[in-house]
Coordinates of C-alpha atoms in Angstrom, one line a residue:
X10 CA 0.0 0.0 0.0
X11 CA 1.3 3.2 -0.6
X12 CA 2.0 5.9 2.3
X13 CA -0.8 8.4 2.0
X14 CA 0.6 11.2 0.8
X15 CA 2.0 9.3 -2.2
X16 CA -1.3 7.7 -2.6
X17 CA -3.1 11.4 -3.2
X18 CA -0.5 12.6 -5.4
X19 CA -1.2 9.7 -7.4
X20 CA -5.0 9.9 -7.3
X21 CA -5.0 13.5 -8.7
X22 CA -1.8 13.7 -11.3
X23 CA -2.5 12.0 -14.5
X24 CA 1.4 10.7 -15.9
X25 CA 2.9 10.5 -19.4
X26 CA 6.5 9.2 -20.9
X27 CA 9.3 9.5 -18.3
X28 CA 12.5 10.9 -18.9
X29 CA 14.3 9.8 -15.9
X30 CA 16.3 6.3 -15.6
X31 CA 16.7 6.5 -11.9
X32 CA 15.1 5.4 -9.1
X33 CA 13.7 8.1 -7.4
X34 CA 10.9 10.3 -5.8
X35 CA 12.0 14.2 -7.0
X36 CA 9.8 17.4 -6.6
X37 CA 10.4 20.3 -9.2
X38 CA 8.2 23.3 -8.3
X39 CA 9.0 27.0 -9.5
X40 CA 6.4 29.9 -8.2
X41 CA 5.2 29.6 -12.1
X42 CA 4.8 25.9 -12.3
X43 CA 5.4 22.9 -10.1
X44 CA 6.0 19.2 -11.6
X45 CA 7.3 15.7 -10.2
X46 CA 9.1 13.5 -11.1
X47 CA 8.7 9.9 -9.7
X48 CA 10.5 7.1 -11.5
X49 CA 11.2 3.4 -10.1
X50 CA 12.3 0.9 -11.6
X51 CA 9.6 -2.4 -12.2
X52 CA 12.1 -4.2 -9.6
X53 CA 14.3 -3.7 -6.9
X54 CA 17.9 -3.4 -6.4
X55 CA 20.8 -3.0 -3.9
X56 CA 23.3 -0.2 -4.8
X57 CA 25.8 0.1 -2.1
X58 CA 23.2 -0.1 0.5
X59 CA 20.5 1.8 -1.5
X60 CA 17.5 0.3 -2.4
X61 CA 14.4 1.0 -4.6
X62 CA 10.8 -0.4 -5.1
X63 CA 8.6 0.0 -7.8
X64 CA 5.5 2.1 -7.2
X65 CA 4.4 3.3 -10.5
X66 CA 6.8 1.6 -13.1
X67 CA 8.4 4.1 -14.8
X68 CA 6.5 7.3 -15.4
X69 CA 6.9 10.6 -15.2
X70 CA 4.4 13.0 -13.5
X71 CA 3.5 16.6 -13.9
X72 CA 1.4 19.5 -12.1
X73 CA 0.5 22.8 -12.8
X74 CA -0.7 25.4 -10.4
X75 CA -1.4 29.7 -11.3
X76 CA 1.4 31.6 -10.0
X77 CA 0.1 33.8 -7.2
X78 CA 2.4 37.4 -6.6
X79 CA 1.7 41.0 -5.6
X80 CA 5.2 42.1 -6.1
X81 CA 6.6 43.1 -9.8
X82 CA 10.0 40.7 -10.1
X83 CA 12.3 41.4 -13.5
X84 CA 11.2 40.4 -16.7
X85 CA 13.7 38.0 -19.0
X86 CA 14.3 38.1 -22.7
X87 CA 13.9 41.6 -23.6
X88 CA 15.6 45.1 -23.9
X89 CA 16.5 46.9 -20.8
X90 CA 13.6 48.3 -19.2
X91 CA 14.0 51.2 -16.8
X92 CA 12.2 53.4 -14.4
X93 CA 13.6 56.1 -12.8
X94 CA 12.3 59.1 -9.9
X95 CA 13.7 61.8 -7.9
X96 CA 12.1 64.4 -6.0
X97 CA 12.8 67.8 -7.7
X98 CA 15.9 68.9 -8.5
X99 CA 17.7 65.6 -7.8
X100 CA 19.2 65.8 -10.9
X101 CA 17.2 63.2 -12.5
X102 CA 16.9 65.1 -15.9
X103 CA 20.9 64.8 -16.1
X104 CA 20.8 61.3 -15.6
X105 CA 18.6 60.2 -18.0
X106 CA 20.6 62.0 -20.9
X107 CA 23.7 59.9 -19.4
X108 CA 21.7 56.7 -19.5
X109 CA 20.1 57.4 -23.1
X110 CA 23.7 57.9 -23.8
X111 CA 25.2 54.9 -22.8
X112 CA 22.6 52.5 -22.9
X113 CA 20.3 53.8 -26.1
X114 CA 17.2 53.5 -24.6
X115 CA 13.8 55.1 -25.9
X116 CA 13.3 58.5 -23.3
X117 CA 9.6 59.1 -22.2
X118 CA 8.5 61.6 -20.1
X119 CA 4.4 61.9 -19.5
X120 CA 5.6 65.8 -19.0
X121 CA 6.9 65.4 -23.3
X122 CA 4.4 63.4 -24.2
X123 CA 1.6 65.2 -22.9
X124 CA 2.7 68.1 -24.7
X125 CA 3.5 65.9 -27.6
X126 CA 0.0 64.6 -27.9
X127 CA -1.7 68.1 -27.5
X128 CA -0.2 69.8 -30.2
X129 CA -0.7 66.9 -32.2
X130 CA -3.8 67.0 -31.5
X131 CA -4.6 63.5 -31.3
X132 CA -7.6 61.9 -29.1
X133 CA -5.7 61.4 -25.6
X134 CA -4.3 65.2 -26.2
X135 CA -7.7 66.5 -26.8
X136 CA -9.2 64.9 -23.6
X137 CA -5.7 65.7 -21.6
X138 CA -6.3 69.4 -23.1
X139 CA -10.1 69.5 -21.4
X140 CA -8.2 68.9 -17.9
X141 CA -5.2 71.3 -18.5
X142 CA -7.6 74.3 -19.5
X143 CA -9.9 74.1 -16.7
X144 CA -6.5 74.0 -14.3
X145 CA -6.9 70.2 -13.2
X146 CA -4.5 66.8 -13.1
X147 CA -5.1 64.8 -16.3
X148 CA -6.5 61.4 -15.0
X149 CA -4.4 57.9 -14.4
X150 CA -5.9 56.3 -17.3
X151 CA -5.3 59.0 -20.1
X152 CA -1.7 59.4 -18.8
X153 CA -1.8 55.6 -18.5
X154 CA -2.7 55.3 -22.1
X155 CA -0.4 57.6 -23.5
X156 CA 2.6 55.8 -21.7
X157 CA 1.7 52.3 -23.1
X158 CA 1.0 53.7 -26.8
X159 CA 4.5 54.8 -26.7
X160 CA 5.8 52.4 -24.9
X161 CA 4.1 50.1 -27.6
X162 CA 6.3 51.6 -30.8
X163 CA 9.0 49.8 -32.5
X164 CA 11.6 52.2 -31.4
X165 CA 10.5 51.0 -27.8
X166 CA 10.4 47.5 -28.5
X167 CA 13.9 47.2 -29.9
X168 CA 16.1 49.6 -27.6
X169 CA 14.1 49.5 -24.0
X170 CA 12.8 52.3 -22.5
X171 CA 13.6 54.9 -20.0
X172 CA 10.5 55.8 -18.0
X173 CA 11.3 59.3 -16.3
X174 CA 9.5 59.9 -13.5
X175 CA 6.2 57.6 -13.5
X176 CA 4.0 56.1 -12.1
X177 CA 4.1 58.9 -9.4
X178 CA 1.5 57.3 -7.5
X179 CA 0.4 53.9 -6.3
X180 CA -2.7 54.0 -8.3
X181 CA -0.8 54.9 -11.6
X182 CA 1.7 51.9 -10.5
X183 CA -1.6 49.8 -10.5
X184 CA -2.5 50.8 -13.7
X185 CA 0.8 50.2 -15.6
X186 CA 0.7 46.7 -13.9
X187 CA -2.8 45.5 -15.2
X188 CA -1.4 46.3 -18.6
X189 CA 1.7 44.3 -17.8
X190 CA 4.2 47.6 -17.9
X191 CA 7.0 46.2 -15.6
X192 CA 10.5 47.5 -15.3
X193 CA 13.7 45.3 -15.6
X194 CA 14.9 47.6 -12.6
X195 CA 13.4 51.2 -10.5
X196 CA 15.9 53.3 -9.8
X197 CA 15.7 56.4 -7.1
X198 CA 17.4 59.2 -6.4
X199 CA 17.8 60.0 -3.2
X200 CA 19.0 63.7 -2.1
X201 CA 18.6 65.5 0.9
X202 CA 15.8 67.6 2.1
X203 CA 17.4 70.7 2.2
X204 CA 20.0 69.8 -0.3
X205 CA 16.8 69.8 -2.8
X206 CA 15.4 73.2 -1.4
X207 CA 19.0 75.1 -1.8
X208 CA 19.0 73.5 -5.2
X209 CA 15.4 74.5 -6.1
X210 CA 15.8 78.3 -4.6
X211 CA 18.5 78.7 -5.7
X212 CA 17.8 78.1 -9.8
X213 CA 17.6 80.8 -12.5
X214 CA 16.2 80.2 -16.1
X215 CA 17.9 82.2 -18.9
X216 CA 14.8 83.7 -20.4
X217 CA 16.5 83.6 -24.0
X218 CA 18.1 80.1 -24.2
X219 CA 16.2 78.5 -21.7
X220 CA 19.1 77.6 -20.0
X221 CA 19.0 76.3 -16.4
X222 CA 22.0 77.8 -14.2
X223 CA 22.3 77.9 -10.2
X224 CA 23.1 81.1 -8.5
X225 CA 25.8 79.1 -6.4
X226 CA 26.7 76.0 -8.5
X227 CA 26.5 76.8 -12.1
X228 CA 26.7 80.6 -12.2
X229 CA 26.0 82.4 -16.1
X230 CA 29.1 82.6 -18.2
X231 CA 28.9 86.5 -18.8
X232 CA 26.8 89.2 -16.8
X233 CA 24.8 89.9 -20.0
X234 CA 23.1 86.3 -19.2
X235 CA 22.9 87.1 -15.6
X236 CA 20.8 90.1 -16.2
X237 CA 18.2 88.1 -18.0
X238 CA 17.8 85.1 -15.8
X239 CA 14.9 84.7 -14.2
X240 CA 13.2 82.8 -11.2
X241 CA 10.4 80.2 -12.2
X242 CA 7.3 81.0 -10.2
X243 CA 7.5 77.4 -8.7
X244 CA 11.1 77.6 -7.6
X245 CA 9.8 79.4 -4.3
X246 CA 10.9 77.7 -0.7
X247 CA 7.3 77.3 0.3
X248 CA 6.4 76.0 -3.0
X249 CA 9.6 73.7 -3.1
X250 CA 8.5 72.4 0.3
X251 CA 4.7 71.7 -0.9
X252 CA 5.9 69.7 -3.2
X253 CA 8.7 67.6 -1.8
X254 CA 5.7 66.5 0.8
X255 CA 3.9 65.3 -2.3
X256 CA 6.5 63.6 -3.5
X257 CA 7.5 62.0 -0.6
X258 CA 3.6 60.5 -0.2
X259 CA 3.6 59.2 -3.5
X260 CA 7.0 57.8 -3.8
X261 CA 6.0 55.7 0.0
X262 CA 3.1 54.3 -1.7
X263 CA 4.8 53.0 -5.0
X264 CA 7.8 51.5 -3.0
X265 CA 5.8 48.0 -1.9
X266 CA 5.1 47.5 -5.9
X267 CA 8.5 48.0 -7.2
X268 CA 10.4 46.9 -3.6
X269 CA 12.3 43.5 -5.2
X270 CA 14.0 45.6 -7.7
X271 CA 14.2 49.4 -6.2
X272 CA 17.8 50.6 -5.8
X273 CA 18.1 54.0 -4.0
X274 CA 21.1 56.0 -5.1
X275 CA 22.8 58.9 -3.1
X276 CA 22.1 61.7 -5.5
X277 CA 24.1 63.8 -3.6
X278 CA 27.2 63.3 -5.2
X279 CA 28.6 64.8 -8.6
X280 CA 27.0 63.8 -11.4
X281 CA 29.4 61.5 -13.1
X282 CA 29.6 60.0 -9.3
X283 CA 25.7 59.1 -9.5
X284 CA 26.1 57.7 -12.9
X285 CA 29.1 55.2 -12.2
X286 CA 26.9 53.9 -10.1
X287 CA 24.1 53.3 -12.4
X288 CA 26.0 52.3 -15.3
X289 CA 27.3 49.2 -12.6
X290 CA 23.8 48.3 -12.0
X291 CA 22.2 48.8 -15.5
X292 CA 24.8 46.9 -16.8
X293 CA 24.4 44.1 -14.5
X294 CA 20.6 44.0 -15.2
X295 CA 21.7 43.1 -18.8
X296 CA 23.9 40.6 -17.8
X297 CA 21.0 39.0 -15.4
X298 CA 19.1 38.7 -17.7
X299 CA 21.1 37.2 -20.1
X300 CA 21.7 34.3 -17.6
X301 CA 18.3 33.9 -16.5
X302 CA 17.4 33.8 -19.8
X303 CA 20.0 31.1 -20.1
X304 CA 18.6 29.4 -16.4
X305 CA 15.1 29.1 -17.8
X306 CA 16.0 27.6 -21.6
X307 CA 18.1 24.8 -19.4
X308 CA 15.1 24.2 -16.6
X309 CA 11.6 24.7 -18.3
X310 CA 10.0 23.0 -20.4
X311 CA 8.4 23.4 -23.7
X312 CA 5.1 24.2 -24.7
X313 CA 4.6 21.3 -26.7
X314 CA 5.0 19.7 -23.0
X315 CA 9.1 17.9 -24.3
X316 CA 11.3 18.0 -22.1
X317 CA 14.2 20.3 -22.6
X318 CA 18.2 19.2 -23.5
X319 CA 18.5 19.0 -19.6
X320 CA 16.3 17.1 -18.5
X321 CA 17.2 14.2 -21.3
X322 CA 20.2 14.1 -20.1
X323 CA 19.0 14.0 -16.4
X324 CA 20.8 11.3 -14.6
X325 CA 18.9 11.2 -11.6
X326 CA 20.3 11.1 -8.0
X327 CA 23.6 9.9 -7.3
X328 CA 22.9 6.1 -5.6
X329 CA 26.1 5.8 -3.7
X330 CA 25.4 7.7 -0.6
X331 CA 26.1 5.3 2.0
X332 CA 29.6 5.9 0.5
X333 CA 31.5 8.3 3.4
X334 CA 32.6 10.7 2.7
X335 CA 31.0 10.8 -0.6
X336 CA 32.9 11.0 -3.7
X337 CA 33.8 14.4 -5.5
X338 CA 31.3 13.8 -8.2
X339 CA 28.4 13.3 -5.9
X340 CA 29.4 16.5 -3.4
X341 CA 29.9 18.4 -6.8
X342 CA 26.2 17.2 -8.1
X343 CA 24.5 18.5 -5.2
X344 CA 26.1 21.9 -5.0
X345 CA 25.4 22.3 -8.0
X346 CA 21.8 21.7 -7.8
X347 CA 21.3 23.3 -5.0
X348 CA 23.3 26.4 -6.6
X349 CA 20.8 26.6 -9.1
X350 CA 17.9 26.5 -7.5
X351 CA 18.7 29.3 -5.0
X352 CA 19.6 31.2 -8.3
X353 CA 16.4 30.7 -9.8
X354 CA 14.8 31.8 -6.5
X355 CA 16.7 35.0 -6.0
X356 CA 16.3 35.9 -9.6
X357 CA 12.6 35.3 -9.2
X358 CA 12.9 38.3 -6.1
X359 CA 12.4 35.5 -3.4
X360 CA 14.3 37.4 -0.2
X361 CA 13.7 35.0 2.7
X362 CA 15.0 31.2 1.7
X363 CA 16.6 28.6 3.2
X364 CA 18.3 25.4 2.1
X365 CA 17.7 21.7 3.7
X366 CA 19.8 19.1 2.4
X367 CA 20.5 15.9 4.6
X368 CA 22.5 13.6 2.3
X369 CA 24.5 11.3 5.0
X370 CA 27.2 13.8 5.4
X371 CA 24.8 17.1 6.0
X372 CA 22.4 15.0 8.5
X373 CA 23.3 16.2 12.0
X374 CA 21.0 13.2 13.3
X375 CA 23.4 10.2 12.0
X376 CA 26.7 9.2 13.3
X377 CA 28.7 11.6 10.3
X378 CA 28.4 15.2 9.9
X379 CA 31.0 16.7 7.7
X380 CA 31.2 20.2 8.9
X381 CA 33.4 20.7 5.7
X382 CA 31.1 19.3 3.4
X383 CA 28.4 22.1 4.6
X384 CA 31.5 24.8 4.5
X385 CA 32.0 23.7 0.7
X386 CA 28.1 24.5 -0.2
X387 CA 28.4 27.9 1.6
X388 CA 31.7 28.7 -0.6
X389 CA 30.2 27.5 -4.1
X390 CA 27.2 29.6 -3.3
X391 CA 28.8 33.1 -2.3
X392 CA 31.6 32.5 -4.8
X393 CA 29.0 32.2 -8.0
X394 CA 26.7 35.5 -6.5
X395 CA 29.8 37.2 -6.2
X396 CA 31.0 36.3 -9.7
X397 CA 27.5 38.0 -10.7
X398 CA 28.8 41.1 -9.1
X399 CA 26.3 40.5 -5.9
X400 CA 28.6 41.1 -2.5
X401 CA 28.0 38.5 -0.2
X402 CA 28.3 37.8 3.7
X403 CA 28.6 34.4 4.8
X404 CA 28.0 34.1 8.3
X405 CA 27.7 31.9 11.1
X406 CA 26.1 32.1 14.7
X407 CA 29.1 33.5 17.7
X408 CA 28.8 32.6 21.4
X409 CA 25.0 33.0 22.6
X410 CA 25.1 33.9 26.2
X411 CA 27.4 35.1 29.0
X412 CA 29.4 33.4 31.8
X413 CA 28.2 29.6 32.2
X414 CA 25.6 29.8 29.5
X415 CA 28.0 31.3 26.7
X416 CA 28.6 28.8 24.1
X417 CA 27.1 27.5 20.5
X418 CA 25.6 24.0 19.1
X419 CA 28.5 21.6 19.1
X420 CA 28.4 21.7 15.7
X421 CA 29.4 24.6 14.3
X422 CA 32.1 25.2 16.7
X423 CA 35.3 26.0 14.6
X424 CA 33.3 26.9 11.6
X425 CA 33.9 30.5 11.5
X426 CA 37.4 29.6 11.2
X427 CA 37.4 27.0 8.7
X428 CA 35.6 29.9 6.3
X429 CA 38.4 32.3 7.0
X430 CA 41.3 29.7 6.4
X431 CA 39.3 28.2 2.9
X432 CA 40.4 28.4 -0.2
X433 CA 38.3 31.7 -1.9
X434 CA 40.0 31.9 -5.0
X435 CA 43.0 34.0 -7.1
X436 CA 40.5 37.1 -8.0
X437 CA 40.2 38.7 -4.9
X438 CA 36.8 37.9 -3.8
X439 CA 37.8 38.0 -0.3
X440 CA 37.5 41.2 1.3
X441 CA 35.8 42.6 -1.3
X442 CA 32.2 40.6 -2.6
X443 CA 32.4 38.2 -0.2
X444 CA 33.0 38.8 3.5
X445 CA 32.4 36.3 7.0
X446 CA 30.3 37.3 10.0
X447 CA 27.8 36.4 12.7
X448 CA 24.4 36.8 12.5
X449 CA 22.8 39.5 14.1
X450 CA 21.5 43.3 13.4
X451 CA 24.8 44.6 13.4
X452 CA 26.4 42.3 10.8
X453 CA 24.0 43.4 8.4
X454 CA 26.2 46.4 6.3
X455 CA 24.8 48.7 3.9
X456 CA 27.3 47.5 1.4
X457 CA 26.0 44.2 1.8
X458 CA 24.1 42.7 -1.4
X459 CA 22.5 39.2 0.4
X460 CA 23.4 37.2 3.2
X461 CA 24.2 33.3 3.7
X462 CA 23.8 31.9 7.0
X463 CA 25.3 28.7 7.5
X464 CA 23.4 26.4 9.3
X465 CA 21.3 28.4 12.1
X466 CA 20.2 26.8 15.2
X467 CA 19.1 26.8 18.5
X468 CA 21.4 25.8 21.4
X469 CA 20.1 24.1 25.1
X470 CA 18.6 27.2 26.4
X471 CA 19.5 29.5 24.1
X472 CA 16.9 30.7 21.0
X473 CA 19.2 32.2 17.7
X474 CA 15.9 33.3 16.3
X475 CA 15.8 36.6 18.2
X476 CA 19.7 38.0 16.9
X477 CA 18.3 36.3 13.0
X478 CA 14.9 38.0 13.1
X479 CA 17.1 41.2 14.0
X480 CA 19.2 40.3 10.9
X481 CA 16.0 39.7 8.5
X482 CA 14.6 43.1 9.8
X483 CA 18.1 45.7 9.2
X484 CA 18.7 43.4 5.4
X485 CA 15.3 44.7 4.1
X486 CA 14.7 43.5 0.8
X487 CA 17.9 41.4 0.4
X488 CA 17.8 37.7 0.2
X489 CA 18.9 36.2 3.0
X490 CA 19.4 32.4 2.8
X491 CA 19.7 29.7 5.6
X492 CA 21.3 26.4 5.1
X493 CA 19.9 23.5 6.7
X494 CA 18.3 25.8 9.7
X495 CA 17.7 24.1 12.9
X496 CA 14.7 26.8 14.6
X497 CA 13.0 23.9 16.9
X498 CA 12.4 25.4 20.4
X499 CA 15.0 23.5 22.7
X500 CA 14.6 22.6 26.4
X501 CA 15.8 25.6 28.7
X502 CA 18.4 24.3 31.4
X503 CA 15.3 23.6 33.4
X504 CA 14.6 21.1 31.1
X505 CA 11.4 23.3 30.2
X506 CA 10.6 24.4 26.9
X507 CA 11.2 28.0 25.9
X508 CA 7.4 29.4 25.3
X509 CA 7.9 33.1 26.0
X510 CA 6.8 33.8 23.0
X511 CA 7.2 30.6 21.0
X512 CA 4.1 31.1 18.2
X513 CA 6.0 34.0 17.1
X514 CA 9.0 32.3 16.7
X515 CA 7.9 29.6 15.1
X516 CA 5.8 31.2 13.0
X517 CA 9.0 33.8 12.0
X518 CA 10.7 30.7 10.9
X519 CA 8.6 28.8 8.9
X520 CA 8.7 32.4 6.9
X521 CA 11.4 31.2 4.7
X522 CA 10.3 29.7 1.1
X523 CA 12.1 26.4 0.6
X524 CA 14.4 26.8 -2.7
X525 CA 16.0 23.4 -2.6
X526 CA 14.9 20.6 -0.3
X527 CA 16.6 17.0 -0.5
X528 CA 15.9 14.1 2.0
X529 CA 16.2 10.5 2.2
X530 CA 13.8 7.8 2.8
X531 CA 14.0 5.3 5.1
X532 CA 11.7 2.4 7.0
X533 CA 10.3 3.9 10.1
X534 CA 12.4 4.1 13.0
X535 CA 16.0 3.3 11.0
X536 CA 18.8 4.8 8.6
X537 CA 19.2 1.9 6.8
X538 CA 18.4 1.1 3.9
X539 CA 17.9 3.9 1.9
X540 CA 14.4 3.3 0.2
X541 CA 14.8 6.5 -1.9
X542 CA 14.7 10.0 -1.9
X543 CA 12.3 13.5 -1.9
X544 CA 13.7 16.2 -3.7
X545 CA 12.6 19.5 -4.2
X546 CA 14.6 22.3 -6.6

């Protein structure tokens, strides 16, 4: 009879051709699609102390749920996409020239093409005109349609866009997204409040050229210029004020849409400053791109429901795990599938993962943990962000407690110094994208891309969960990913469970999305034989 679980699986997924020779029971889900694999041979076998029985014969199983998702997550095989806002006078006019510079892309500015479609009289214009005359704000969905008409031009299409300044508003955001509008990345530029005021005051327009020039800054070249420069009626300090406070509004509601890809930029630097720094991200967004593009060729499947060049050659799990340590070939197969998994989550804007793998040598619970093995996984993960340009810190838990209680799970002890004395390449990566620390609030550096935390876990009467909900809270909206956690409540030294709070903690942990689960079967109450395996990437 089959376990229940596996007996409701099987009642509700209808199976076709396999593709898989090995004997296994393998989980594939993505936050698109989700499909299993579960392939066993029509008789068993011993493999080094592995063994399989047929369930199903050999067949191949697939399911398909509706991706559910509030947030907007980069799109993949397309031009570069962009979305940029400032408050005024954060220089965000000079930046877009340099981007439409370097990059090519198609400029659009609802300020241009409102004027644009005005004088052209077209339809939109004529209805935008109606608002304009009678002194009131042209409505989301005229705007709205302008933006996607242009956005929906060749010249669009084949360069990517710059989008300067919208959505300004949540409900404009809304609007762009029910139309499917989404931006690779959102950049915003973020300056000062009196540093924009001094800016704003302080601006002349040259009444001939129409010229901008700063009374402090960017002086006129001659004082025949200076005697015709003017101040623009909005350029008052009250008026300057009015309308950071709108800004500021709008901008707070829009973050939550555009969060996974927002990058704020310290506008208050010189110009060429700001732009190194988004020519380094742009430019990385290409590259991302290019890869996932790569990623999803390699791991989905067709439409015609084939399996892709992967998965054909898809040799299934490796069957010699009883072997310890295990073999090169079998530590390298699982980093890498656990590698790109995690990539395929953190690409997909997942910020909160973890990682549980209990192959013999990563299961604290039998009689051989290699500590090294786990220290390996870590290294292959930060070294392949950081070759992505991400900067990564790999950290592991310190002493919890004082006096008699100070101390940490058995387990980890040494580990922070095996990291420091490994092996992290000839390129530098050391020091620079990838760093070690603890976990805790005060780890977590602004220079800091995403965070792996190497094996987390709760000691006899001590809770880690407290010093990692601390680190979650100051990294924001950068992954942070746990491998093979440990968050069970422990007895306290009393021998009483911790429950000051223990819903919350509990329910804090199971927070993080699995990206890459792998665990082995076994009859009830032993860890031997292996009857086969669950895996989830």
């Amino acid at each position: 009879m089959l376990p229940t679980s596996l007996a409701s699986l099987h009642s509700n997924i209808a199976p076709s051709p396999s593709v898989s020779p090995f004997p296994t029971i393998s989980f594939y889900p993505s936050y698109s699609s989700y499909s299993s694999c579960l392939s066993l041979p029509q008789s068993s076998f011993h493999s080094h102390g592995l063994r399989s029985y047929s369930v199903f014969g050999d067949t191949h199983l697939k399911v398909n749920l509706n991706a559910k998702g509030l947030k907007v997550n980069c799109s993949i095989s397309e031009p570069l996409k962009v979305m940029i806002s400032g408050a005024p006078a954060s220089g965000k006019g000079t930046q877009c020239k340099l981007i439409v510079q370097k990059f090519g892309l198609v400029h659009i500015s609802t300020g241009d093409l409102l004027r644009a479609e005005v004088s052209a009289g077209t339809e939109i214009g004529n209805k935008a005109k109606e608002f304009m005359k009678a002194g009131s704000l042209v409505p989301d969905e005229i705007v709205t349609a302008m933006v996607t008409a242009r956005l929906s031009r060749e010249d669009a299409k084949e360069k990517g866009w710059l989008l300067d300044g919208y959505p300004r508003s949540f409900t404009q955001a809304e609007s762009l997204e029910k139309v499917q509008i989404r931006p690779d990345i959102y950049i915003v530029l973020d300056v000062p409040d009196e540093i924009l005021i001094d800016r704003c005051v302080g601006r002349r327009l040259d009444s001939v050229t129409g010229k901008i020039y700063h009374v402090k800054n960017f002086p006129p070249e001659t004082e025949e210029i200076k005697a015709r420069l003017v101040t623009r009626p909005d350029d008052t300090e009250e008026k300057v004020k009015s309308r950071l406070e709108i800004y500021k509004q709008n901008s707070q509601a829009i973050s939550s849409t555009y969060s996974n890809i927002m990058n704020k930029i310290d506008g208050n630097r010189p110009k060429e400053v700001v732009f190194k720094e988004i020519d380094l991200l742009l430019s990385q967004v290409q590259q991302d791109k290019v890869n996932k593009t790569k990623l999803e060729k390699v791991y989905t499947k067709n439409h015609s429901g084939q399996a892709s060049v992967s998965q054909d050659k898809w040799r299934g799990i490796p069957t010699r795990l009883n072997n310890i340590p295990h073999s090169r070939e079998i530590r390298k197969y699982f980093y890498d599938d656990v590698l790109l998994a995690t990539k395929r989550s953190v690409n997909d804007g997942k910020t909160r993962l973890k990682v549980e793998i209990n192959i013999p040598e990563l299961n604290p619970e039998m009689d051989v943990y290699r500590i090294g093995t786990l220290m390996e996984l870590a290294r292959v993960l930060a070294l392949s962000f950081a070759d992505d340009g991400k900067r990564v810190k790999v950290c592991v838990q310190g002493s919890m407690g004082e006096g008699a209680l100070a101390g940490m799970p058995l387990q980890l002890a040494g580990t922070r110094k095996i990291l420091e004395f490994m092996d992290w390449g000839d390129y530098g990566a050391m020091g620079t994208f990838i760093n070690i620390g603890s976990i805790g609030s005060k780890e977590v550096d602004e220079q800091d891309d995403m965070f792996i935390l190497v094996a987390p876990q709760n000691a006899v009467g001590n809770c880690i969960i407290d010093d990692l909900k601390g680190m979650t809270d100051a990294a924001g909206q950068r992954p942070v990913i746990l491998i093979n956690p440990r968050l069970k409540d422990l007895p306290g030294s009393s021998g009483i469970m911790q429950t000051m709070g223990r819903d919350k903690r509990l329910e804090y942990a199971a927070s993080f999305q699995i990206c890459y689960f792998f665990r082995l079967l076994y009859y009830a109450g032993t860890q031997y034989p292996i009857m086969g395996a669950l895996r989830m990437s």
